[in-house]
Tab-separated table of C-alpha atoms in Angstrom:
chain	number	residue	atom	x	y	z
I	1	UNK	CA	45.011	22.015	-13.082
I	2	UNK	CA	44.910	21.946	-9.272
I	3	UNK	CA	41.471	21.891	-7.720
I	4	UNK	CA	40.701	25.045	-5.795
I	5	UNK	CA	40.048	24.409	-2.111
I	6	UNK	CA	36.891	25.709	-0.482
I	7	UNK	CA	37.107	29.044	1.265
I	8	UNK	CA	36.431	28.795	5.001
I	9	UNK	CA	35.573	31.083	7.890
I	10	UNK	CA	39.260	30.889	8.876
I	11	UNK	CA	40.314	32.225	5.477
I	12	UNK	CA	38.000	35.230	5.774
I	13	UNK	CA	39.136	35.902	9.352
I	14	UNK	CA	42.776	35.999	8.265
I	15	UNK	CA	41.917	38.191	5.285
I	16	UNK	CA	40.143	40.851	7.371
I	17	UNK	CA	42.298	40.469	10.509
I	18	UNK	CA	39.438	39.484	12.811
I	19	UNK	CA	38.619	36.481	14.975
I	20	UNK	CA	36.784	33.428	13.651
I	21	UNK	CA	34.000	34.136	16.149
I	22	UNK	CA	33.397	37.631	14.789
I	23	UNK	CA	33.292	36.413	11.205
I	24	UNK	CA	30.975	33.531	12.099
I	25	UNK	CA	28.664	35.870	13.979
I	26	UNK	CA	28.464	38.156	10.925
I	27	UNK	CA	26.842	35.280	9.034
I	28	UNK	CA	24.871	33.596	11.806
I	29	UNK	CA	23.751	36.548	13.946
I	30	UNK	CA	24.421	39.719	11.919
I	31	UNK	CA	22.505	42.049	14.253
I	32	UNK	CA	25.205	41.510	16.892
I	33	UNK	CA	27.975	42.795	14.598
I	34	UNK	CA	28.598	46.477	13.850
I	35	UNK	CA	27.354	47.412	10.352
I	36	UNK	CA	30.795	48.548	9.155
I	37	UNK	CA	32.416	45.354	10.464
I	38	UNK	CA	29.735	43.186	8.895
I	39	UNK	CA	30.107	44.918	5.533
I	40	UNK	CA	33.878	44.460	5.594
I	41	UNK	CA	33.434	40.735	6.290
I	42	UNK	CA	30.810	40.292	3.575
I	43	UNK	CA	32.957	42.142	1.051
I	44	UNK	CA	35.875	39.860	1.871
I	45	UNK	CA	33.623	36.801	1.532
I	46	UNK	CA	32.529	37.936	-1.946
I	47	UNK	CA	36.116	38.622	-2.948
I	48	UNK	CA	37.324	35.199	-1.809
I	49	UNK	CA	34.311	33.346	-3.219
I	50	UNK	CA	33.017	32.048	0.102
I	51	UNK	CA	29.809	29.954	0.019
I	52	UNK	CA	28.099	29.313	3.401
I	53	UNK	CA	27.466	25.685	4.341
I	54	UNK	CA	23.684	25.542	4.705
I	55	UNK	CA	23.740	22.053	6.196
I	56	UNK	CA	26.245	23.032	8.869
I	57	UNK	CA	24.144	26.080	9.668
I	58	UNK	CA	21.143	23.827	10.146
I	59	UNK	CA	23.042	21.583	12.556
I	60	UNK	CA	24.006	24.606	14.627
I	61	UNK	CA	20.515	26.090	14.686
I	62	UNK	CA	18.658	22.730	14.906
I	63	UNK	CA	16.069	24.196	12.582
I	64	UNK	CA	15.779	22.613	9.153
I	65	UNK	CA	13.788	24.114	6.312
I	66	UNK	CA	14.484	21.224	3.941
I	67	UNK	CA	11.868	18.747	2.700
I	68	UNK	CA	12.684	15.580	0.790
I	69	UNK	CA	10.668	14.661	-2.299
I	70	UNK	CA	11.260	11.162	-3.662
I	71	UNK	CA	9.638	10.160	-6.931
I	72	UNK	CA	10.037	7.157	-9.210
I	73	UNK	CA	9.714	9.021	-12.510
I	74	UNK	CA	10.513	12.701	-12.968
I	75	UNK	CA	10.029	12.364	-16.732
I	76	UNK	CA	6.351	11.479	-16.235
I	77	UNK	CA	4.287	14.629	-17.005
I	78	UNK	CA	1.976	13.737	-14.098
I	79	UNK	CA	4.802	14.199	-11.611
I	80	UNK	CA	6.008	17.403	-13.253
I	81	UNK	CA	2.791	19.148	-12.230
I	82	UNK	CA	2.861	17.570	-8.775
I	83	UNK	CA	6.445	18.712	-8.177
I	84	UNK	CA	5.593	22.233	-9.295
I	85	UNK	CA	2.728	22.406	-6.802
I	86	UNK	CA	4.841	21.059	-3.930
I	87	UNK	CA	7.693	23.427	-4.720
I	88	UNK	CA	5.432	26.484	-4.772
I	89	UNK	CA	3.637	25.523	-1.566
I	90	UNK	CA	6.971	24.892	0.148
I	91	UNK	CA	8.307	28.263	-0.954
I	92	UNK	CA	5.290	30.001	0.559
I	93	UNK	CA	6.220	28.475	3.923
I	94	UNK	CA	9.956	29.143	3.571
I	95	UNK	CA	10.910	25.512	2.898
I	96	UNK	CA	13.242	24.188	0.215
I	97	UNK	CA	12.710	20.944	-1.724
I	98	UNK	CA	15.396	18.296	-2.159
I	99	UNK	CA	14.155	16.264	-5.144
I	100	UNK	CA	15.469	12.735	-5.745
I	101	UNK	CA	14.437	10.672	-8.779
I	102	UNK	CA	14.776	6.933	-8.139
I	103	UNK	CA	14.062	6.009	-11.777
I	104	UNK	CA	11.974	3.059	-10.604
I	105	UNK	CA	14.864	1.417	-8.733
I	106	UNK	CA	14.269	0.018	-5.206
I	107	UNK	CA	18.008	0.298	-4.536
I	108	UNK	CA	18.047	3.985	-5.466
I	109	UNK	CA	14.959	4.528	-3.354
I	110	UNK	CA	16.749	2.997	-0.355
I	111	UNK	CA	19.739	5.299	-0.919
I	112	UNK	CA	17.404	8.289	-1.338
I	113	UNK	CA	15.804	7.723	2.072
I	114	UNK	CA	19.200	7.237	3.722
I	115	UNK	CA	20.407	10.478	2.131
I	116	UNK	CA	17.410	12.425	3.360
I	117	UNK	CA	17.775	11.000	6.867
I	118	UNK	CA	21.440	12.024	6.892
I	119	UNK	CA	20.428	15.578	5.963
I	120	UNK	CA	17.930	15.545	8.813
I	121	UNK	CA	15.140	16.846	6.584
I	122	UNK	CA	11.994	18.161	8.216
I	123	UNK	CA	9.837	15.620	6.381
I	124	UNK	CA	9.499	13.449	3.286
I	125	UNK	CA	6.949	13.252	0.474
I	126	UNK	CA	7.316	9.816	-1.080
I	127	UNK	CA	6.008	8.275	-4.273
I	128	UNK	CA	7.531	4.795	-4.033
I	129	UNK	CA	8.705	2.639	-6.913
I	130	UNK	CA	5.893	0.134	-6.351
I	131	UNK	CA	2.437	-0.031	-4.806
I	132	UNK	CA	2.333	-3.824	-4.850
I	133	UNK	CA	1.125	-5.044	-1.440
I	134	UNK	CA	4.187	-7.309	-1.222
I	135	UNK	CA	6.604	-4.378	-1.469
I	136	UNK	CA	7.752	-3.624	2.087
I	137	UNK	CA	11.089	-1.760	1.890
I	138	UNK	CA	13.486	-1.944	4.825
I	139	UNK	CA	13.642	1.837	5.179
I	140	UNK	CA	10.120	1.936	6.631
I	141	UNK	CA	11.407	1.002	10.074
I	142	UNK	CA	14.124	3.670	9.895
I	143	UNK	CA	11.564	6.333	9.000
I	144	UNK	CA	9.442	5.269	11.954
I	145	UNK	CA	12.433	5.193	14.319
I	146	UNK	CA	13.383	8.716	13.242
I	147	UNK	CA	9.769	9.852	13.884
I	148	UNK	CA	9.997	11.682	10.578
I	149	UNK	CA	6.804	13.148	9.071
I	150	UNK	CA	6.037	11.214	5.867
I	151	UNK	CA	3.325	11.641	3.257
I	152	UNK	CA	2.890	9.092	0.465
I	153	UNK	CA	1.691	10.374	-2.885
I	154	UNK	CA	-0.108	8.501	-5.704
I	155	UNK	CA	1.635	5.150	-5.259
I	156	UNK	CA	1.365	4.089	-1.644
I	157	UNK	CA	2.884	1.344	0.458
I	158	UNK	CA	0.667	-1.137	2.276
I	159	UNK	CA	1.022	0.533	5.672
I	160	UNK	CA	-1.447	2.428	7.819
I	161	UNK	CA	0.749	4.831	9.798
I	162	UNK	CA	1.625	7.404	7.111
I	163	UNK	CA	-0.606	10.077	5.624
I	164	UNK	CA	-1.288	9.769	1.924
I	165	UNK	CA	-2.691	11.562	-1.108
I	166	UNK	CA	-4.242	9.098	-3.537
I	167	UNK	CA	-6.139	9.278	-6.805
I	168	UNK	CA	-9.628	7.855	-7.193
I	169	UNK	CA	-8.390	5.180	-9.584
I	170	UNK	CA	-11.563	3.097	-9.581
I	171	UNK	CA	-13.591	6.141	-10.644
I	172	UNK	CA	-11.052	6.968	-13.359
I	173	UNK	CA	-11.366	3.481	-14.842
I	174	UNK	CA	-15.146	3.615	-14.635
I	175	UNK	CA	-15.336	7.014	-16.400
I	176	UNK	CA	-13.288	5.753	-19.321
I	177	UNK	CA	-15.358	2.558	-19.385
I	178	UNK	CA	-18.581	4.561	-19.596
I	179	UNK	CA	-17.144	6.581	-22.486
I	180	UNK	CA	-16.241	3.372	-24.328
I	181	UNK	CA	-19.712	1.924	-23.746
I	182	UNK	CA	-21.247	5.055	-25.286
I	183	UNK	CA	-19.093	4.501	-28.368
I	184	UNK	CA	-20.415	0.918	-28.629
I	185	UNK	CA	-16.957	-0.508	-27.977
I	186	UNK	CA	-16.936	-4.203	-27.053
I	187	UNK	CA	-13.288	-5.189	-27.588
I	188	UNK	CA	-10.619	-3.339	-25.562
I	189	UNK	CA	-6.884	-3.810	-25.367
I	190	UNK	CA	-5.851	-2.523	-21.936
I	191	UNK	CA	-2.242	-1.443	-21.483
I	192	UNK	CA	-1.600	-1.278	-17.747
I	193	UNK	CA	1.060	-0.931	-15.115
I	194	UNK	CA	2.299	-4.040	-13.247
I	195	UNK	CA	-0.389	-6.627	-12.516
I	196	UNK	CA	0.364	-6.483	-8.795
I	197	UNK	CA	-0.078	-2.705	-8.665
I	198	UNK	CA	-3.165	-1.654	-6.739
I	199	UNK	CA	-3.496	1.336	-9.070
I	200	UNK	CA	-3.701	-1.074	-12.014
I	201	UNK	CA	-6.180	-3.288	-10.195
I	202	UNK	CA	-8.475	-0.430	-9.193
I	203	UNK	CA	-8.499	1.143	-12.655
I	204	UNK	CA	-9.239	-2.238	-14.212
I	205	UNK	CA	-12.056	-2.846	-11.724
I	206	UNK	CA	-13.586	0.516	-12.585
I	207	UNK	CA	-13.533	-0.315	-16.290
I	208	UNK	CA	-15.255	-3.651	-15.718
I	209	UNK	CA	-17.836	-2.052	-13.413
I	210	UNK	CA	-18.850	0.367	-16.170
I	211	UNK	CA	-19.583	-2.497	-18.561
I	212	UNK	CA	-21.313	-4.585	-15.884
I	213	UNK	CA	-23.549	-1.659	-14.913
I	214	UNK	CA	-24.492	-1.095	-18.549
I	215	UNK	CA	-25.143	-4.817	-19.077
I	216	UNK	CA	-22.730	-4.807	-22.012
I	217	UNK	CA	-20.321	-7.714	-22.627
I	218	UNK	CA	-16.637	-6.792	-22.650
I	219	UNK	CA	-13.869	-8.633	-24.483
I	220	UNK	CA	-10.774	-7.487	-22.646
I	221	UNK	CA	-7.124	-8.265	-23.212
I	222	UNK	CA	-4.567	-6.942	-20.738
I	223	UNK	CA	-0.894	-6.269	-21.435
I	224	UNK	CA	1.085	-5.272	-18.332
I	225	UNK	CA	3.975	-2.818	-18.351
I	226	UNK	CA	5.554	-0.402	-15.906
I	227	UNK	CA	3.777	2.929	-16.523
I	228	UNK	CA	6.448	4.048	-19.014
I	229	UNK	CA	6.295	4.647	-22.755
I	230	UNK	CA	8.593	2.008	-24.235
I	231	UNK	CA	6.908	-1.155	-22.862
I	232	UNK	CA	3.541	0.220	-23.997
I	233	UNK	CA	4.936	0.858	-27.473
I	234	UNK	CA	6.372	-2.669	-27.593
I	235	UNK	CA	3.136	-4.310	-26.400
I	236	UNK	CA	0.993	-2.348	-28.822
I	237	UNK	CA	3.318	-3.150	-31.731
I	238	UNK	CA	3.399	-6.859	-30.781
I	239	UNK	CA	-0.396	-6.990	-30.600
I	240	UNK	CA	-0.724	-5.444	-34.055
I	241	UNK	CA	1.725	-7.961	-35.511
I	242	UNK	CA	-0.123	-10.901	-33.985
I	243	UNK	CA	-3.751	-9.963	-34.615
I	244	UNK	CA	-6.137	-7.418	-36.021
I	245	UNK	CA	-6.284	-3.967	-34.478
I	246	UNK	CA	-8.664	-3.798	-31.479
I	247	UNK	CA	-11.730	-1.613	-31.429
I	248	UNK	CA	-10.170	0.456	-28.640
I	249	UNK	CA	-6.944	0.815	-26.697
I	250	UNK	CA	-7.032	2.022	-23.077
I	251	UNK	CA	-3.736	3.352	-21.684
I	252	UNK	CA	-3.456	3.459	-17.900
I	253	UNK	CA	-1.387	6.667	-17.809
I	254	UNK	CA	-0.068	9.384	-20.131
I	255	UNK	CA	3.135	7.619	-21.113
I	256	UNK	CA	1.355	4.337	-21.822
I	257	UNK	CA	-1.230	6.097	-23.988
I	258	UNK	CA	1.475	7.957	-25.895
I	259	UNK	CA	3.410	4.719	-26.436
I	260	UNK	CA	0.312	3.053	-27.841
I	261	UNK	CA	-0.406	5.994	-30.146
I	262	UNK	CA	3.151	5.961	-31.453
I	263	UNK	CA	2.932	2.224	-32.226
I	264	UNK	CA	-0.382	2.717	-34.030
I	265	UNK	CA	1.138	5.557	-36.045
I	266	UNK	CA	4.214	3.517	-36.963
I	267	UNK	CA	1.973	0.619	-38.054
I	268	UNK	CA	-0.048	3.059	-40.225
I	269	UNK	CA	-3.248	2.356	-38.294
I	270	UNK	CA	-5.668	5.253	-38.612
I	271	UNK	CA	-7.122	6.887	-35.525
I	272	UNK	CA	-10.489	6.444	-37.230
I	273	UNK	CA	-10.057	2.672	-36.979
I	274	UNK	CA	-8.970	2.382	-33.332
I	275	UNK	CA	-10.366	4.486	-30.514
I	276	UNK	CA	-7.625	5.490	-28.068
I	277	UNK	CA	-8.561	6.380	-24.492
I	278	UNK	CA	-6.463	6.929	-21.407
I	279	UNK	CA	-5.937	8.147	-17.886
I	280	UNK	CA	-4.225	11.506	-17.346
I	281	UNK	CA	-4.347	14.458	-19.689
I	282	UNK	CA	-2.186	14.169	-22.797
I	283	UNK	CA	0.125	17.218	-22.841
I	284	UNK	CA	-0.288	19.501	-25.865
I	285	UNK	CA	-2.599	17.046	-27.669
I	286	UNK	CA	-4.910	19.902	-28.664
I	287	UNK	CA	-2.092	21.565	-30.627
I	288	UNK	CA	-2.125	18.612	-33.021
I	289	UNK	CA	-5.929	18.390	-33.075
I	290	UNK	CA	-5.842	15.039	-31.296
I	291	UNK	CA	-8.945	14.175	-29.291
I	292	UNK	CA	-8.510	11.379	-26.764
I	293	UNK	CA	-11.106	10.691	-24.055
I	294	UNK	CA	-9.191	10.755	-20.781
I	295	UNK	CA	-9.998	10.482	-17.093
I	296	UNK	CA	-7.995	13.262	-15.480
I	297	UNK	CA	-7.077	14.189	-11.921
I	298	UNK	CA	-6.158	17.588	-10.553
I	299	UNK	CA	-2.423	16.915	-10.281
I	300	UNK	CA	-1.659	20.385	-8.980
I	301	UNK	CA	-4.095	19.854	-6.122
I	302	UNK	CA	-2.497	16.469	-5.402
I	303	UNK	CA	0.882	18.116	-4.874
I	304	UNK	CA	-0.603	20.974	-2.877
I	305	UNK	CA	-2.456	18.579	-0.561
I	306	UNK	CA	0.667	16.445	-0.091
I	307	UNK	CA	2.688	19.412	1.106
I	308	UNK	CA	-0.007	20.606	3.480
I	309	UNK	CA	-0.447	17.155	5.018
I	310	UNK	CA	3.303	17.112	5.619
I	311	UNK	CA	3.376	20.663	6.955
I	312	UNK	CA	0.542	19.743	9.317
I	313	UNK	CA	2.679	16.956	10.782
I	314	UNK	CA	5.815	19.094	10.973
I	315	UNK	CA	3.954	21.723	12.995
I	316	UNK	CA	2.265	19.136	15.223
I	317	UNK	CA	3.954	15.691	15.385
I	318	UNK	CA	0.990	14.318	17.375
I	319	UNK	CA	-1.536	14.907	14.591
I	320	UNK	CA	-3.180	11.740	13.265
I	321	UNK	CA	-2.386	10.558	9.751
I	322	UNK	CA	-4.968	11.370	7.094
I	323	UNK	CA	-5.886	10.341	3.570
I	324	UNK	CA	-6.872	12.795	0.842
I	325	UNK	CA	-8.523	11.391	-2.291
I	326	UNK	CA	-8.259	13.312	-5.558
I	327	UNK	CA	-11.332	12.716	-7.707
I	328	UNK	CA	-11.389	12.178	-11.470
I	329	UNK	CA	-13.329	13.732	-14.322
I	330	UNK	CA	-13.673	12.847	-17.997
I	331	UNK	CA	-12.390	15.132	-20.721
I	332	UNK	CA	-12.168	14.740	-24.499
């Protein structure tokens, strides 16, 4: 079956017997076209199946209402709430989101930035694939050269010239640590993100601070993953095969905690025997009467703040970069 070619302004002009300029004006500047002429053109466009090229329209008007949103893990429930907040805030200001999921790949992240630059987006909200201090992607210089407003979210690169919205990760680790101390927990298996991740390091520091402040000794074993479910499941299962179940397991995000819980379930380890704690709210846990002490952040606010930092820069390119810190609270 032959592929149908796209309908163009020329096709509509021939169909209605008018000039290309008149047809184009009906779409771009409708107030300058007689109502009956405009309606005839629009009717023809519907009949022929014409779809306006929004990108071309932007290039003509030099006014873009498109914002790029680059995230490393759309399947992470944390980012689902963040994306929802950004999308709603953007809609209120008549902007559209172009969402790109890099799936944790530096190569895909590079392509994502190049794509957004080619679309001449008004700005970019970026949650990079890594927050290791050694990660310095080549696209940083291109973003700077383009003078494009950029806001980093959650994971941040080790640069000072972009605004950012970050979580209070040290506080989150400390809150969970305090909860474990209250439960008289001394032995903790900690399932984390990459060892080089500053998020991992800050959450681990907060945990240790809680025990140091309480004067309680802590036997800690760390297994490093990548903030996804499967490595956490594997590490938890391996630990259970090699030694006795720990007094407590601390997952450094939702997916890690869920992976650990699944491994415990599959190994027939009762929740009464191992205390599970985590960072980030476990979605729908209350439906199954599962109580897990968690340090949670207002993810919706994180997304909302990210958009408004970006919007601030779009409106005034001279505004200084800022940092917004989202606090943490403990819930059971």
